[in-house]
């Protein structure tokens, strides 16, 4: 945008009358005017940046020619147009004025119309020059910023551990970062200009050449959309191979046209080897360990039930059976957590009364709960939840068993449930050892145990709560723990999705009441 302020004209002339006349003419035309009576004062005034300078030739001291040469020699004043004012008529004087750097000249006495026309033309030229200079400076500034950003981008690109390469629209390599060179065993010089899959030795996971369906870059180019990571294989020049995970995204020009593809990949060979080893371990645990363990449990139970044993023999058989049962629990927990984390577990959801599952779990834990007072604080109407019955029972068993284990002195265990908005909230509270505040955020981590003497003395796998969290979160719920501190008991709560009553038998909607229960509580008689 051109400058819209009034144009400024500087008059350098020692003739006061001449200055007054020209000033009056210019101001009537809308110009701002300043004046200097000598050449040296004019050079100083020119540094204020007028749009045009009207310069008299014949002045004492520095004459107009000398002043003009100084103006054009100074970078700050060189762009300012100069009109020489002269009463000289000789052709050589005009040539001398132009050689000194003048942009135009007017003969005295100055014609008003000609003066305004010449000044207007040069002001327009000066404003255009200033605008171009500003544009040039802005372009230079942007170029500097782009250069700095490019340097930063290149520094990041060449320092990251992921391989990155770009291709043109035909799939030919245009850039390859050092990580990509290291992973594929090739170099930019060998790869540039070649089809990327051939240049980098990439094939599908079965070792076959990529097709339009298996090539992530082809998909990105065809759809114009980013492509999620796909696993492919790399055959390096030295004969070794690797598994890589490749993601691709189109690069677009300003008009939206795809100008190439950028791909990011990483070597996942070790992860796949680790997963293979894990699968083998799980297979070993699942089949090779559970079978002999089942025999140990079974035969130890036969010894305890059918064989006459001495006190020492019975104690040994009971220890064998107890430790085998504990090992069986550990193996089952290990397999459960692995299936939950890998997503290889299936749920069988159906609507059912929560009270029914609670009764079933408490009935199965009758022996463990001996010596405890168990209160169930549940609403009169059945709470219908949509869950996998077996997995909900597993969560309740884990949490209630923990309440028993960490309440070595007995006491109360309270199970409460209430409907709230779109979920049912279930809580299990105890009056046991409690939990220190710093341990609460870690309770649902695998193998975590509270680091206090009284807690370390209690056996456990450290997997139960982790399993509970993955089950509940797998249903879209959440699970949390609360405790006032050591010795203050604890409360574990979790949410369940609401279900419908359509498939729930009417008989199952009644919860048995114990007339001896405290007010506001429903105490299951089996407890």
mmCIF file of C-alpha atoms in Angstrom, residues 5 35 40 52 73 85 114 124 138 158 163 172 204-205 221 225 267 281 302 314 328 343 385 403 412 426 468 486 512:
data_model
loop_
_atom_site.group_PDB
_atom_site.id
_atom_site.type_symbol
_atom_site.label_atom_id
_atom_site.label_comp_id
_atom_site.label_asym_id
_atom_site.label_seq_id
_atom_site.Cartn_x
_atom_site.Cartn_y
_atom_site.Cartn_z
ATOM 1 C CA UNK A 5 0.546 11.000 4.128
ATOM 2 C CA UNK A 35 13.486 24.959 3.343
ATOM 3 C CA UNK A 40 25.241 22.297 4.011
ATOM 4 C CA UNK A 52 11.332 15.512 -3.455
ATOM 5 C CA UNK A 73 26.679 9.589 -2.936
ATOM 6 C CA UNK A 85 16.320 24.959 -10.321
ATOM 7 C CA UNK A 114 5.065 22.682 -14.776
ATOM 8 C CA UNK A 124 4.717 9.147 -7.301
ATOM 9 C CA UNK A 138 9.991 -7.809 3.917
ATOM 10 C CA UNK A 158 19.031 -35.187 10.526
ATOM 11 C CA UNK A 163 14.085 -42.788 9.162
ATOM 12 C CA UNK A 172 11.470 -41.540 -6.863
ATOM 13 C CA UNK A 204 6.136 -56.831 2.053
ATOM 14 C CA UNK A 205 6.456 -58.985 5.162
ATOM 15 C CA UNK A 221 -0.583 -40.620 -3.433
ATOM 16 C CA UNK A 225 -4.601 -38.749 2.709
ATOM 17 C CA UNK A 267 13.051 -50.442 12.772
ATOM 18 C CA UNK A 281 6.619 -67.868 26.997
ATOM 19 C CA UNK A 302 -6.182 -86.709 47.228
ATOM 20 C CA UNK A 314 -0.444 -83.633 56.594
ATOM 21 C CA UNK A 328 -1.878 -71.505 39.899
ATOM 22 C CA UNK A 343 -6.787 -57.274 23.342
ATOM 23 C CA UNK A 385 -25.796 -53.453 34.747
ATOM 24 C CA UNK A 403 -9.923 -56.118 51.688
ATOM 25 C CA UNK A 412 -16.013 -54.501 58.655
ATOM 26 C CA UNK A 426 -19.753 -49.873 43.172
ATOM 27 C CA UNK A 468 -9.338 -55.042 37.574
ATOM 28 C CA UNK A 486 -2.196 -45.962 57.181
ATOM 29 C CA UNK A 512 -33.113 -60.833 50.657
#
